[in-house]
Amino acid sequence: MSSPVLLVIAHGSRDPRHAAAVHALTSRVRSLRPGLRVETGFLEFNAPPVPRVLERLAADGVDEVVALPLLLTRAFHAKSDIPSVLREARSRLPRLRIRQAGVLGPSPLLNSALEQRLYEAGLSPADKGSTGLVLAAAGSTDPEAIAVIAEIARELRHTGWCAVRPAFASASLPGTARAVRALRAEGARRVAVAPYVIAPGRLPDRIAAGAEEAGADVLAGVLGPSPELARLLAARYDEACAVSDRLTSRVA
C-alpha cells in the first residue's frame, strides 16, 4: 500500500513572491522524502486551487491524502476555510480519504528558523542579550491564535533575548512600529524585527514598513523555504499518518 499523498495547502496571494516561496518549500520537502508525492494547492489567488488538485489525485487513483495547512497558528483558515473545502471534496470524491493535518506552530523548529533568519540579517548569538526582539506575526481576530504568539514571545525571551514583544500586521495590536518604539523606551540598545510569517506578501511588507518607520536596527527575512520548515512539514505529515494508522487499527 503506497503512502498517503502530502497536499500542502497555502492561502495564496496576488504577490508572485508568495507562490514562489511556497513551491520552493514543497520542493525542499520532496528532497527530504524521496518517493513521497507532494502536491501544492491554494485557497485563493494562485493555481492550482485545492479542489482541482484533489480531483486530479482521485483521477490518478490515489487512495489517501494528508492535507497539511501551511499555517503557523490555528485561526480562521485552519478552523473554517480549509475544513469546508475538504468536506466539499469528500462529498464529491467519496473514494478519496482526506485527513487534515495540524497547523505548523508552535514548534521549536519554527523558533530555530526564526533565529536563523535573524542571524542571516546580521545578528549573532552574542547579540541576543543586548537586543530587543519584535515577534511580528500576521495577526488574527482569533484569541487562540493571539495567545499562541504571546506564548512564543515568552519562550523566546527565555532563550537569551533582552526583551521580546509580539506585534501584528493586521487585526490585532500592537503594530510593528509601536512594538519597536516600546522596546526602545524600555532601554533596548538594539531592536530586531523577526517576521513570524512563511512567505512574502502584503502583510510581511506591512511588517517591514513598520520596522523601517520606527527605525529598527535589524529586519529579518520571512521564514520561507528554510530547512527547519521543511523538516516541520515532514513531521506534521508523519503525525497525521500515525493518527490515521491508529484509527485504522482500532476499526480492524
JSON list of C-alpha atoms in Angstrom, two decimals:
[
{"chain": "A", "resi": 1, "resn": "MET", "atom": "CA", "xyz": [0.00, 0.00, 0.00]},
{"chain": "A", "resi": 2, "resn": "SER", "atom": "CA", "xyz": [1.50, 3.36, -1.03]},
{"chain": "A", "resi": 3, "resn": "SER", "atom": "CA", "xyz": [1.99, 6.23, 1.40]},
{"chain": "A", "resi": 4, "resn": "PRO", "atom": "CA", "xyz": [-0.67, 8.94, 1.51]},
{"chain": "A", "resi": 5, "resn": "VAL", "atom": "CA", "xyz": [-0.02, 11.90, -0.75]},
{"chain": "A", "resi": 6, "resn": "LEU", "atom": "CA", "xyz": [1.00, 15.08, 1.05]},
{"chain": "A", "resi": 7, "resn": "LEU", "atom": "CA", "xyz": [-1.07, 18.05, -0.09]},
{"chain": "A", "resi": 8, "resn": "VAL", "atom": "CA", "xyz": [0.32, 21.34, 1.23]},
{"chain": "A", "resi": 9, "resn": "ILE", "atom": "CA", "xyz": [-2.45, 23.93, 1.38]},
{"chain": "A", "resi": 10, "resn": "ALA", "atom": "CA", "xyz": [-1.32, 27.55, 1.16]},
{"chain": "A", "resi": 11, "resn": "HIS", "atom": "CA", "xyz": [-3.55, 30.60, 1.34]},
{"chain": "A", "resi": 12, "resn": "GLY", "atom": "CA", "xyz": [-2.30, 32.24, -1.84]},
{"chain": "A", "resi": 13, "resn": "SER", "atom": "CA", "xyz": [-1.53, 35.85, -2.71]},
{"chain": "A", "resi": 14, "resn": "ARG", "atom": "CA", "xyz": [-1.57, 38.29, -5.60]},
{"chain": "A", "resi": 15, "resn": "ASP", "atom": "CA", "xyz": [2.13, 38.79, -4.86]},
{"chain": "A", "resi": 16, "resn": "PRO", "atom": "CA", "xyz": [4.07, 36.34, -7.06]},
{"chain": "A", "resi": 17, "resn": "ARG", "atom": "CA", "xyz": [6.76, 36.00, -4.40]},
{"chain": "A", "resi": 18, "resn": "HIS", "atom": "CA", "xyz": [4.26, 34.14, -2.22]},
{"chain": "A", "resi": 19, "resn": "ALA", "atom": "CA", "xyz": [3.67, 31.23, -4.59]},
{"chain": "A", "resi": 20, "resn": "ALA", "atom": "CA", "xyz": [7.37, 31.08, -5.44]},
{"chain": "A", "resi": 21, "resn": "ALA", "atom": "CA", "xyz": [8.27, 30.67, -1.77]},
{"chain": "A", "resi": 22, "resn": "VAL", "atom": "CA", "xyz": [5.60, 28.01, -1.26]},
{"chain": "A", "resi": 23, "resn": "HIS", "atom": "CA", "xyz": [6.81, 25.99, -4.24]},
{"chain": "A", "resi": 24, "resn": "ALA", "atom": "CA", "xyz": [10.41, 26.29, -3.08]},
{"chain": "A", "resi": 25, "resn": "LEU", "atom": "CA", "xyz": [9.38, 24.94, 0.32]},
{"chain": "A", "resi": 26, "resn": "THR", "atom": "CA", "xyz": [7.48, 21.96, -1.11]},
{"chain": "A", "resi": 27, "resn": "SER", "atom": "CA", "xyz": [10.46, 21.21, -3.35]},
{"chain": "A", "resi": 28, "resn": "ARG", "atom": "CA", "xyz": [12.64, 21.05, -0.26]},
{"chain": "A", "resi": 29, "resn": "VAL", "atom": "CA", "xyz": [10.17, 18.62, 1.35]},
{"chain": "A", "resi": 30, "resn": "ARG", "atom": "CA", "xyz": [10.39, 16.40, -1.74]},
{"chain": "A", "resi": 31, "resn": "SER", "atom": "CA", "xyz": [14.16, 16.33, -1.40]},
{"chain": "A", "resi": 32, "resn": "LEU", "atom": "CA", "xyz": [13.76, 15.27, 2.24]},
{"chain": "A", "resi": 33, "resn": "ARG", "atom": "CA", "xyz": [11.33, 12.48, 1.35]},
{"chain": "A", "resi": 34, "resn": "PRO", "atom": "CA", "xyz": [12.25, 10.90, -1.98]},
{"chain": "A", "resi": 35, "resn": "GLY", "atom": "CA", "xyz": [9.37, 8.80, -3.22]},
{"chain": "A", "resi": 36, "resn": "LEU", "atom": "CA", "xyz": [6.70, 10.76, -1.34]},
{"chain": "A", "resi": 37, "resn": "ARG", "atom": "CA", "xyz": [4.27, 12.50, -3.66]},
{"chain": "A", "resi": 38, "resn": "VAL", "atom": "CA", "xyz": [3.99, 16.13, -2.55]},
{"chain": "A", "resi": 39, "resn": "GLU", "atom": "CA", "xyz": [1.40, 18.43, -4.13]},
{"chain": "A", "resi": 40, "resn": "THR", "atom": "CA", "xyz": [0.57, 22.10, -3.56]},
{"chain": "A", "resi": 41, "resn": "GLY", "atom": "CA", "xyz": [-2.86, 23.73, -3.62]},
{"chain": "A", "resi": 42, "resn": "PHE", "atom": "CA", "xyz": [-4.04, 27.25, -2.87]},
{"chain": "A", "resi": 43, "resn": "LEU", "atom": "CA", "xyz": [-7.21, 28.59, -1.26]},
{"chain": "A", "resi": 44, "resn": "GLU", "atom": "CA", "xyz": [-7.30, 31.66, -3.50]},
{"chain": "A", "resi": 45, "resn": "PHE", "atom": "CA", "xyz": [-5.37, 33.91, -5.91]},
{"chain": "A", "resi": 46, "resn": "ASN", "atom": "CA", "xyz": [-2.98, 31.20, -7.14]},
{"chain": "A", "resi": 47, "resn": "ALA", "atom": "CA", "xyz": [-3.31, 28.00, -9.14]},
{"chain": "A", "resi": 48, "resn": "PRO", "atom": "CA", "xyz": [-3.95, 25.19, -8.73]},
{"chain": "A", "resi": 49, "resn": "PRO", "atom": "CA", "xyz": [-6.89, 25.55, -6.34]},
{"chain": "A", "resi": 50, "resn": "VAL", "atom": "CA", "xyz": [-7.22, 22.85, -3.69]},
{"chain": "A", "resi": 51, "resn": "PRO", "atom": "CA", "xyz": [-10.38, 21.23, -5.19]},
{"chain": "A", "resi": 52, "resn": "ARG", "atom": "CA", "xyz": [-8.67, 20.86, -8.57]},
{"chain": "A", "resi": 53, "resn": "VAL", "atom": "CA", "xyz": [-5.67, 19.14, -7.01]},
{"chain": "A", "resi": 54, "resn": "LEU", "atom": "CA", "xyz": [-7.87, 16.70, -5.13]},
{"chain": "A", "resi": 55, "resn": "GLU", "atom": "CA", "xyz": [-9.85, 15.90, -8.27]},
{"chain": "A", "resi": 56, "resn": "ARG", "atom": "CA", "xyz": [-6.61, 15.16, -10.12]},
{"chain": "A", "resi": 57, "resn": "LEU", "atom": "CA", "xyz": [-5.38, 12.93, -7.32]},
{"chain": "A", "resi": 58, "resn": "ALA", "atom": "CA", "xyz": [-8.64, 10.98, -7.31]},
{"chain": "A", "resi": 59, "resn": "ALA", "atom": "CA", "xyz": [-8.42, 10.58, -11.10]},
{"chain": "A", "resi": 60, "resn": "ASP", "atom": "CA", "xyz": [-4.88, 9.23, -10.66]},
{"chain": "A", "resi": 61, "resn": "GLY", "atom": "CA", "xyz": [-6.20, 6.50, -8.37]},
{"chain": "A", "resi": 62, "resn": "VAL", "atom": "CA", "xyz": [-4.80, 7.93, -5.14]},
{"chain": "A", "resi": 63, "resn": "ASP", "atom": "CA", "xyz": [-6.45, 6.37, -2.07]},
{"chain": "A", "resi": 64, "resn": "GLU", "atom": "CA", "xyz": [-5.46, 8.76, 0.71]},
{"chain": "A", "resi": 65, "resn": "VAL", "atom": "CA", "xyz": [-4.31, 12.35, 1.13]},
{"chain": "A", "resi": 66, "resn": "VAL", "atom": "CA", "xyz": [-2.88, 14.21, 4.10]},
{"chain": "A", "resi": 67, "resn": "ALA", "atom": "CA", "xyz": [-3.93, 17.85, 3.71]},
{"chain": "A", "resi": 68, "resn": "LEU", "atom": "CA", "xyz": [-1.44, 20.00, 5.58]},
{"chain": "A", "resi": 69, "resn": "PRO", "atom": "CA", "xyz": [-2.33, 23.68, 6.19]},
{"chain": "A", "resi": 70, "resn": "LEU", "atom": "CA", "xyz": [0.65, 25.94, 5.59]},
{"chain": "A", "resi": 71, "resn": "LEU", "atom": "CA", "xyz": [-0.34, 27.99, 8.63]},
{"chain": "A", "resi": 72, "resn": "LEU", "atom": "CA", "xyz": [1.54, 28.94, 11.77]},
{"chain": "A", "resi": 73, "resn": "THR", "atom": "CA", "xyz": [-1.47, 29.21, 14.09]},
{"chain": "A", "resi": 74, "resn": "ARG", "atom": "CA", "xyz": [-4.85, 27.57, 14.36]},
{"chain": "A", "resi": 75, "resn": "ALA", "atom": "CA", "xyz": [-7.04, 30.51, 13.36]},
{"chain": "A", "resi": 76, "resn": "PHE", "atom": "CA", "xyz": [-9.90, 31.08, 10.89]},
{"chain": "A", "resi": 77, "resn": "HIS", "atom": "CA", "xyz": [-8.36, 29.40, 7.85]},
{"chain": "A", "resi": 78, "resn": "ALA", "atom": "CA", "xyz": [-7.47, 26.25, 9.80]},
{"chain": "A", "resi": 79, "resn": "LYS", "atom": "CA", "xyz": [-10.77, 26.11, 11.67]},
{"chain": "A", "resi": 80, "resn": "SER", "atom": "CA", "xyz": [-13.19, 27.12, 8.91]},
{"chain": "A", "resi": 81, "resn": "ASP", "atom": "CA", "xyz": [-11.91, 27.66, 5.36]},
{"chain": "A", "resi": 82, "resn": "ILE", "atom": "CA", "xyz": [-9.82, 24.55, 4.93]},
{"chain": "A", "resi": 83, "resn": "PRO", "atom": "CA", "xyz": [-12.24, 22.14, 6.68]},
{"chain": "A", "resi": 84, "resn": "SER", "atom": "CA", "xyz": [-15.04, 23.50, 4.48]},
{"chain": "A", "resi": 85, "resn": "VAL", "atom": "CA", "xyz": [-13.04, 22.92, 1.28]},
{"chain": "A", "resi": 86, "resn": "LEU", "atom": "CA", "xyz": [-12.11, 19.41, 2.40]},
{"chain": "A", "resi": 87, "resn": "ARG", "atom": "CA", "xyz": [-15.69, 18.49, 3.40]},
{"chain": "A", "resi": 88, "resn": "GLU", "atom": "CA", "xyz": [-16.94, 19.53, 0.00]},
{"chain": "A", "resi": 89, "resn": "ALA", "atom": "CA", "xyz": [-14.21, 17.48, -1.68]},
{"chain": "A", "resi": 90, "resn": "ARG", "atom": "CA", "xyz": [-15.05, 14.40, 0.39]},
{"chain": "A", "resi": 91, "resn": "SER", "atom": "CA", "xyz": [-18.68, 14.60, -0.71]},
{"chain": "A", "resi": 92, "resn": "ARG", "atom": "CA", "xyz": [-17.66, 14.74, -4.39]},
{"chain": "A", "resi": 93, "resn": "LEU", "atom": "CA", "xyz": [-14.80, 12.25, -4.13]},
{"chain": "A", "resi": 94, "resn": "PRO", "atom": "CA", "xyz": [-16.00, 9.58, -1.67]},
{"chain": "A", "resi": 95, "resn": "ARG", "atom": "CA", "xyz": [-13.26, 7.09, -2.56]},
{"chain": "A", "resi": 96, "resn": "LEU", "atom": "CA", "xyz": [-10.52, 9.55, -1.66]},
{"chain": "A", "resi": 97, "resn": "ARG", "atom": "CA", "xyz": [-9.69, 9.54, 2.05]},
{"chain": "A", "resi": 98, "resn": "ILE", "atom": "CA", "xyz": [-8.65, 13.03, 3.14]},
{"chain": "A", "resi": 99, "resn": "ARG", "atom": "CA", "xyz": [-7.13, 13.72, 6.54]},
{"chain": "A", "resi": 100, "resn": "GLN", "atom": "CA", "xyz": [-6.36, 17.27, 7.69]},
{"chain": "A", "resi": 101, "resn": "ALA", "atom": "CA", "xyz": [-3.03, 17.55, 9.49]},
{"chain": "A", "resi": 102, "resn": "GLY", "atom": "CA", "xyz": [-2.33, 20.01, 12.28]},
{"chain": "A", "resi": 103, "resn": "VAL", "atom": "CA", "xyz": [-1.04, 23.50, 11.69]},
{"chain": "A", "resi": 104, "resn": "LEU", "atom": "CA", "xyz": [2.70, 24.05, 11.85]},
{"chain": "A", "resi": 105, "resn": "GLY", "atom": "CA", "xyz": [3.01, 26.08, 15.02]},
{"chain": "A", "resi": 106, "resn": "PRO", "atom": "CA", "xyz": [4.02, 26.29, 17.67]},
{"chain": "A", "resi": 107, "resn": "SER", "atom": "CA", "xyz": [7.23, 24.30, 17.27]},
{"chain": "A", "resi": 108, "resn": "PRO", "atom": "CA", "xyz": [10.87, 24.55, 18.34]},
{"chain": "A", "resi": 109, "resn": "LEU", "atom": "CA", "xyz": [11.74, 24.14, 14.65]},
{"chain": "A", "resi": 110, "resn": "LEU", "atom": "CA", "xyz": [9.92, 27.39, 13.87]},
{"chain": "A", "resi": 111, "resn": "ASN", "atom": "CA", "xyz": [11.78, 29.18, 16.65]},
{"chain": "A", "resi": 112, "resn": "SER", "atom": "CA", "xyz": [15.06, 27.85, 15.26]},
{"chain": "A", "resi": 113, "resn": "ALA", "atom": "CA", "xyz": [14.17, 29.01, 11.75]},
{"chain": "A", "resi": 114, "resn": "LEU", "atom": "CA", "xyz": [13.26, 32.44, 13.06]},
{"chain": "A", "resi": 115, "resn": "GLU", "atom": "CA", "xyz": [16.55, 32.85, 14.89]},
{"chain": "A", "resi": 116, "resn": "GLN", "atom": "CA", "xyz": [18.47, 31.65, 11.83]},
{"chain": "A", "resi": 117, "resn": "ARG", "atom": "CA", "xyz": [16.82, 34.38, 9.76]},
{"chain": "A", "resi": 118, "resn": "LEU", "atom": "CA", "xyz": [17.91, 36.94, 12.36]},
{"chain": "A", "resi": 119, "resn": "TYR", "atom": "CA", "xyz": [21.50, 35.70, 12.16]},
{"chain": "A", "resi": 120, "resn": "GLU", "atom": "CA", "xyz": [21.36, 35.90, 8.37]},
{"chain": "A", "resi": 121, "resn": "ALA", "atom": "CA", "xyz": [20.24, 39.53, 8.77]},
{"chain": "A", "resi": 122, "resn": "GLY", "atom": "CA", "xyz": [23.39, 40.39, 10.69]},
{"chain": "A", "resi": 123, "resn": "LEU", "atom": "CA", "xyz": [22.93, 39.41, 14.32]},
{"chain": "A", "resi": 124, "resn": "SER", "atom": "CA", "xyz": [24.97, 36.82, 16.17]},
{"chain": "A", "resi": 125, "resn": "PRO", "atom": "CA", "xyz": [24.08, 34.71, 19.21]},
{"chain": "A", "resi": 126, "resn": "ALA", "atom": "CA", "xyz": [26.29, 37.03, 21.27]},
{"chain": "A", "resi": 127, "resn": "ASP", "atom": "CA", "xyz": [23.99, 39.94, 20.40]},
{"chain": "A", "resi": 128, "resn": "LYS", "atom": "CA", "xyz": [20.89, 38.43, 21.99]},
{"chain": "A", "resi": 129, "resn": "GLY", "atom": "CA", "xyz": [21.48, 39.81, 25.47]},
{"chain": "A", "resi": 130, "resn": "SER", "atom": "CA", "xyz": [21.54, 43.41, 24.22]},
{"chain": "A", "resi": 131, "resn": "THR", "atom": "CA", "xyz": [18.82, 43.08, 21.59]},
{"chain": "A", "resi": 132, "resn": "GLY", "atom": "CA", "xyz": [15.09, 43.57, 21.99]},
{"chain": "A", "resi": 133, "resn": "LEU", "atom": "CA", "xyz": [13.12, 41.36, 19.64]},
{"chain": "A", "resi": 134, "resn": "VAL", "atom": "CA", "xyz": [9.79, 42.10, 17.98]},
{"chain": "A", "resi": 135, "resn": "LEU", "atom": "CA", "xyz": [7.99, 38.89, 17.03]},
{"chain": "A", "resi": 136, "resn": "ALA", "atom": "CA", "xyz": [5.86, 40.18, 14.17]},
{"chain": "A", "resi": 137, "resn": "ALA", "atom": "CA", "xyz": [3.01, 37.88, 13.19]},
{"chain": "A", "resi": 138, "resn": "ALA", "atom": "CA", "xyz": [0.31, 38.31, 10.55]},
{"chain": "A", "resi": 139, "resn": "GLY", "atom": "CA", "xyz": [-2.43, 38.93, 13.13]},
{"chain": "A", "resi": 140, "resn": "SER", "atom": "CA", "xyz": [-5.86, 37.43, 13.73]},
{"chain": "A", "resi": 141, "resn": "THR", "atom": "CA", "xyz": [-9.18, 38.10, 15.40]},
{"chain": "A", "resi": 142, "resn": "ASP", "atom": "CA", "xyz": [-8.99, 34.62, 16.94]},
{"chain": "A", "resi": 143, "resn": "PRO", "atom": "CA", "xyz": [-7.92, 34.87, 20.61]},
{"chain": "A", "resi": 144, "resn": "GLU", "atom": "CA", "xyz": [-6.40, 31.37, 20.49]},
{"chain": "A", "resi": 145, "resn": "ALA", "atom": "CA", "xyz": [-4.02, 32.44, 17.72]},
{"chain": "A", "resi": 146, "resn": "ILE", "atom": "CA", "xyz": [-3.07, 35.65, 19.54]},
{"chain": "A", "resi": 147, "resn": "ALA", "atom": "CA", "xyz": [-2.40, 33.70, 22.74]},
{"chain": "A", "resi": 148, "resn": "VAL", "atom": "CA", "xyz": [-0.07, 31.34, 20.85]},
{"chain": "A", "resi": 149, "resn": "ILE", "atom": "CA", "xyz": [2.01, 34.27, 19.55]},
{"chain": "A", "resi": 150, "resn": "ALA", "atom": "CA", "xyz": [2.24, 35.72, 23.07]},
{"chain": "A", "resi": 151, "resn": "GLU", "atom": "CA", "xyz": [3.42, 32.36, 24.41]},
{"chain": "A", "resi": 152, "resn": "ILE", "atom": "CA", "xyz": [6.07, 32.05, 21.69]},
{"chain": "A", "resi": 153, "resn": "ALA", "atom": "CA", "xyz": [7.32, 35.53, 22.61]},
{"chain": "A", "resi": 154, "resn": "ARG", "atom": "CA", "xyz": [7.66, 34.39, 26.23]},
{"chain": "A", "resi": 155, "resn": "GLU", "atom": "CA", "xyz": [9.56, 31.27, 25.14]},
{"chain": "A", "resi": 156, "resn": "LEU", "atom": "CA", "xyz": [11.97, 33.31, 23.03]},
{"chain": "A", "resi": 157, "resn": "ARG", "atom": "CA", "xyz": [12.58, 35.68, 25.93]},
{"chain": "A", "resi": 158, "resn": "HIS", "atom": "CA", "xyz": [13.90, 32.73, 27.91]},
{"chain": "A", "resi": 159, "resn": "THR", "atom": "CA", "xyz": [16.46, 31.89, 25.21]},
{"chain": "A", "resi": 160, "resn": "GLY", "atom": "CA", "xyz": [18.55, 34.99, 25.91]},
{"chain": "A", "resi": 161, "resn": "TRP", "atom": "CA", "xyz": [16.96, 38.00, 24.19]},
{"chain": "A", "resi": 162, "resn": "CYS", "atom": "CA", "xyz": [16.92, 41.01, 26.50]},
{"chain": "A", "resi": 163, "resn": "ALA", "atom": "CA", "xyz": [13.19, 41.51, 25.79]},
{"chain": "A", "resi": 164, "resn": "VAL", "atom": "CA", "xyz": [10.63, 40.15, 23.33]},
{"chain": "A", "resi": 165, "resn": "ARG", "atom": "CA", "xyz": [7.38, 41.79, 22.31]},
{"chain": "A", "resi": 166, "resn": "PRO", "atom": "CA", "xyz": [4.72, 40.38, 19.97]},
{"chain": "A", "resi": 167, "resn": "ALA", "atom": "CA", "xyz": [3.35, 42.56, 17.18]},
{"chain": "A", "resi": 168, "resn": "PHE", "atom": "CA", "xyz": [0.83, 42.10, 14.41]},
{"chain": "A", "resi": 169, "resn": "ALA", "atom": "CA", "xyz": [0.45, 43.24, 10.82]},
{"chain": "A", "resi": 170, "resn": "SER", "atom": "CA", "xyz": [-3.35, 43.21, 10.88]},
{"chain": "A", "resi": 171, "resn": "ALA", "atom": "CA", "xyz": [-6.46, 42.61, 13.01]},
{"chain": "A", "resi": 172, "resn": "SER", "atom": "CA", "xyz": [-4.60, 42.91, 16.32]},
{"chain": "A", "resi": 173, "resn": "LEU", "atom": "CA", "xyz": [-2.46, 45.36, 18.28]},
{"chain": "A", "resi": 174, "resn": "PRO", "atom": "CA", "xyz": [0.25, 46.43, 18.72]},
{"chain": "A", "resi": 175, "resn": "GLY", "atom": "CA", "xyz": [1.62, 47.05, 15.26]},
{"chain": "A", "resi": 176, "resn": "THR", "atom": "CA", "xyz": [5.28, 46.55, 14.45]},
{"chain": "A", "resi": 177, "resn": "ALA", "atom": "CA", "xyz": [6.30, 50.22, 14.76]},
{"chain": "A", "resi": 178, "resn": "ARG", "atom": "CA", "xyz": [4.66, 50.56, 18.16]},
{"chain": "A", "resi": 179, "resn": "ALA", "atom": "CA", "xyz": [6.40, 47.43, 19.46]},
{"chain": "A", "resi": 180, "resn": "VAL", "atom": "CA", "xyz": [9.79, 48.69, 18.22]},
{"chain": "A", "resi": 181, "resn": "ARG", "atom": "CA", "xyz": [9.27, 52.02, 19.99]},
{"chain": "A", "resi": 182, "resn": "ALA", "atom": "CA", "xyz": [8.21, 50.27, 23.19]},
{"chain": "A", "resi": 183, "resn": "LEU", "atom": "CA", "xyz": [11.44, 48.26, 23.27]},
{"chain": "A", "resi": 184, "resn": "ARG", "atom": "CA", "xyz": [13.43, 51.46, 22.69]},
{"chain": "A", "resi": 185, "resn": "ALA", "atom": "CA", "xyz": [11.62, 53.09, 25.61]},
{"chain": "A", "resi": 186, "resn": "GLU", "atom": "CA", "xyz": [12.48, 50.10, 27.79]},
{"chain": "A", "resi": 187, "resn": "GLY", "atom": "CA", "xyz": [16.17, 50.68, 27.08]},
{"chain": "A", "resi": 188, "resn": "ALA", "atom": "CA", "xyz": [17.00, 48.06, 24.46]},
{"chain": "A", "resi": 189, "resn": "ARG", "atom": "CA", "xyz": [20.32, 49.01, 22.84]},
{"chain": "A", "resi": 190, "resn": "ARG", "atom": "CA", "xyz": [19.35, 47.27, 19.61]},
{"chain": "A", "resi": 191, "resn": "VAL", "atom": "CA", "xyz": [15.93, 46.29, 18.25]},
{"chain": "A", "resi": 192, "resn": "ALA", "atom": "CA", "xyz": [15.39, 43.49, 15.74]},
{"chain": "A", "resi": 193, "resn": "VAL", "atom": "CA", "xyz": [12.15, 42.59, 13.98]},
{"chain": "A", "resi": 194, "resn": "ALA", "atom": "CA", "xyz": [11.52, 38.95, 13.11]},
{"chain": "A", "resi": 195, "resn": "PRO", "atom": "CA", "xyz": [8.55, 38.32, 10.78]},
{"chain": "A", "resi": 196, "resn": "TYR", "atom": "CA", "xyz": [6.77, 35.20, 12.00]},
{"chain": "A", "resi": 197, "resn": "VAL", "atom": "CA", "xyz": [5.32, 34.53, 8.55]},
{"chain": "A", "resi": 198, "resn": "ILE", "atom": "CA", "xyz": [6.14, 31.93, 5.93]},
{"chain": "A", "resi": 199, "resn": "ALA", "atom": "CA", "xyz": [6.07, 33.69, 2.57]},
{"chain": "A", "resi": 200, "resn": "PRO", "atom": "CA", "xyz": [6.39, 37.23, 1.21]},
{"chain": "A", "resi": 201, "resn": "GLY", "atom": "CA", "xyz": [3.27, 39.28, 0.54]},
{"chain": "A", "resi": 202, "resn": "ARG", "atom": "CA", "xyz": [1.17, 42.21, 1.69]},
{"chain": "A", "resi": 203, "resn": "LEU", "atom": "CA", "xyz": [1.35, 41.53, 5.42]},
{"chain": "A", "resi": 204, "resn": "PRO", "atom": "CA", "xyz": [5.12, 40.90, 5.56]},
{"chain": "A", "resi": 205, "resn": "ASP", "atom": "CA", "xyz": [5.56, 44.12, 3.58]},
{"chain": "A", "resi": 206, "resn": "ARG", "atom": "CA", "xyz": [3.49, 45.88, 6.24]},
{"chain": "A", "resi": 207, "resn": "ILE", "atom": "CA", "xyz": [5.76, 44.43, 8.94]},
{"chain": "A", "resi": 208, "resn": "ALA", "atom": "CA", "xyz": [8.81, 45.69, 7.06]},
{"chain": "A", "resi": 209, "resn": "ALA", "atom": "CA", "xyz": [7.28, 49.16, 6.67]},
{"chain": "A", "resi": 210, "resn": "GLY", "atom": "CA", "xyz": [6.59, 49.34, 10.42]},
{"chain": "A", "resi": 211, "resn": "ALA", "atom": "CA", "xyz": [10.14, 48.28, 11.20]},
{"chain": "A", "resi": 212, "resn": "GLU", "atom": "CA", "xyz": [11.53, 50.98, 8.91]},
{"chain": "A", "resi": 213, "resn": "GLU", "atom": "CA", "xyz": [9.16, 53.64, 10.23]},
{"chain": "A", "resi": 214, "resn": "ALA", "atom": "CA", "xyz": [10.26, 53.06, 13.81]},
{"chain": "A", "resi": 215, "resn": "GLY", "atom": "CA", "xyz": [13.96, 52.71, 12.98]},
{"chain": "A", "resi": 216, "resn": "ALA", "atom": "CA", "xyz": [14.52, 49.06, 13.85]},
{"chain": "A", "resi": 217, "resn": "ASP", "atom": "CA", "xyz": [18.19, 48.10, 13.62]},
{"chain": "A", "resi": 218, "resn": "VAL", "atom": "CA", "xyz": [17.63, 44.68, 12.07]},
{"chain": "A", "resi": 219, "resn": "LEU", "atom": "CA", "xyz": [14.84, 43.25, 9.94]},
{"chain": "A", "resi": 220, "resn": "ALA", "atom": "CA", "xyz": [14.93, 39.51, 9.34]},
{"chain": "A", "resi": 221, "resn": "GLY", "atom": "CA", "xyz": [13.52, 37.82, 6.28]},
{"chain": "A", "resi": 222, "resn": "VAL", "atom": "CA", "xyz": [10.38, 35.69, 6.27]},
{"chain": "A", "resi": 223, "resn": "LEU", "atom": "CA", "xyz": [10.75, 32.04, 7.26]},
{"chain": "A", "resi": 224, "resn": "GLY", "atom": "CA", "xyz": [10.49, 30.93, 3.64]},
{"chain": "A", "resi": 225, "resn": "PRO", "atom": "CA", "xyz": [11.78, 27.57, 2.37]},
{"chain": "A", "resi": 226, "resn": "SER", "atom": "CA", "xyz": [14.09, 27.02, 5.32]},
{"chain": "A", "resi": 227, "resn": "PRO", "atom": "CA", "xyz": [15.42, 23.55, 6.18]},
{"chain": "A", "resi": 228, "resn": "GLU", "atom": "CA", "xyz": [13.71, 23.75, 9.57]},
{"chain": "A", "resi": 229, "resn": "LEU", "atom": "CA", "xyz": [10.35, 24.49, 8.00]},
{"chain": "A", "resi": 230, "resn": "ALA", "atom": "CA", "xyz": [10.70, 21.62, 5.52]},
{"chain": "A", "resi": 231, "resn": "ARG", "atom": "CA", "xyz": [11.50, 19.25, 8.39]},
{"chain": "A", "resi": 232, "resn": "LEU", "atom": "CA", "xyz": [8.45, 20.52, 10.26]},
{"chain": "A", "resi": 233, "resn": "LEU", "atom": "CA", "xyz": [6.16, 19.83, 7.30]},
{"chain": "A", "resi": 234, "resn": "ALA", "atom": "CA", "xyz": [7.52, 16.30, 7.13]},
{"chain": "A", "resi": 235, "resn": "ALA", "atom": "CA", "xyz": [6.96, 15.88, 10.88]},
{"chain": "A", "resi": 236, "resn": "ARG", "atom": "CA", "xyz": [3.34, 17.08, 10.70]},
{"chain": "A", "resi": 237, "resn": "TYR", "atom": "CA", "xyz": [2.75, 14.67, 7.81]},
{"chain": "A", "resi": 238, "resn": "ASP", "atom": "CA", "xyz": [4.16, 11.79, 9.88]},
{"chain": "A", "resi": 239, "resn": "GLU", "atom": "CA", "xyz": [1.95, 12.75, 12.84]},
{"chain": "A", "resi": 240, "resn": "ALA", "atom": "CA", "xyz": [-1.17, 12.73, 10.66]},
{"chain": "A", "resi": 241, "resn": "CYS", "atom": "CA", "xyz": [-0.24, 9.35, 9.18]},
{"chain": "A", "resi": 242, "resn": "ALA", "atom": "CA", "xyz": [0.33, 7.92, 12.67]},
{"chain": "A", "resi": 243, "resn": "VAL", "atom": "CA", "xyz": [-3.11, 9.07, 13.80]},
{"chain": "A", "resi": 244, "resn": "SER", "atom": "CA", "xyz": [-4.67, 7.54, 10.70]},
{"chain": "A", "resi": 245, "resn": "ASP", "atom": "CA", "xyz": [-2.86, 4.24, 11.32]},
{"chain": "A", "resi": 246, "resn": "ARG", "atom": "CA", "xyz": [-4.09, 4.11, 14.93]},
{"chain": "A", "resi": 247, "resn": "LEU", "atom": "CA", "xyz": [-7.68, 4.76, 13.88]},
{"chain": "A", "resi": 248, "resn": "THR", "atom": "CA", "xyz": [-7.46, 2.05, 11.21]},
{"chain": "A", "resi": 249, "resn": "SER", "atom": "CA", "xyz": [-6.07, -0.49, 13.67]},
{"chain": "A", "resi": 250, "resn": "ARG", "atom": "CA", "xyz": [-8.90, 0.22, 16.11]},
{"chain": "A", "resi": 251, "resn": "VAL", "atom": "CA", "xyz": [-11.51, -0.33, 13.42]},
{"chain": "A", "resi": 252, "resn": "ALA", "atom": "CA", "xyz": [-9.79, -3.55, 12.37]}
]
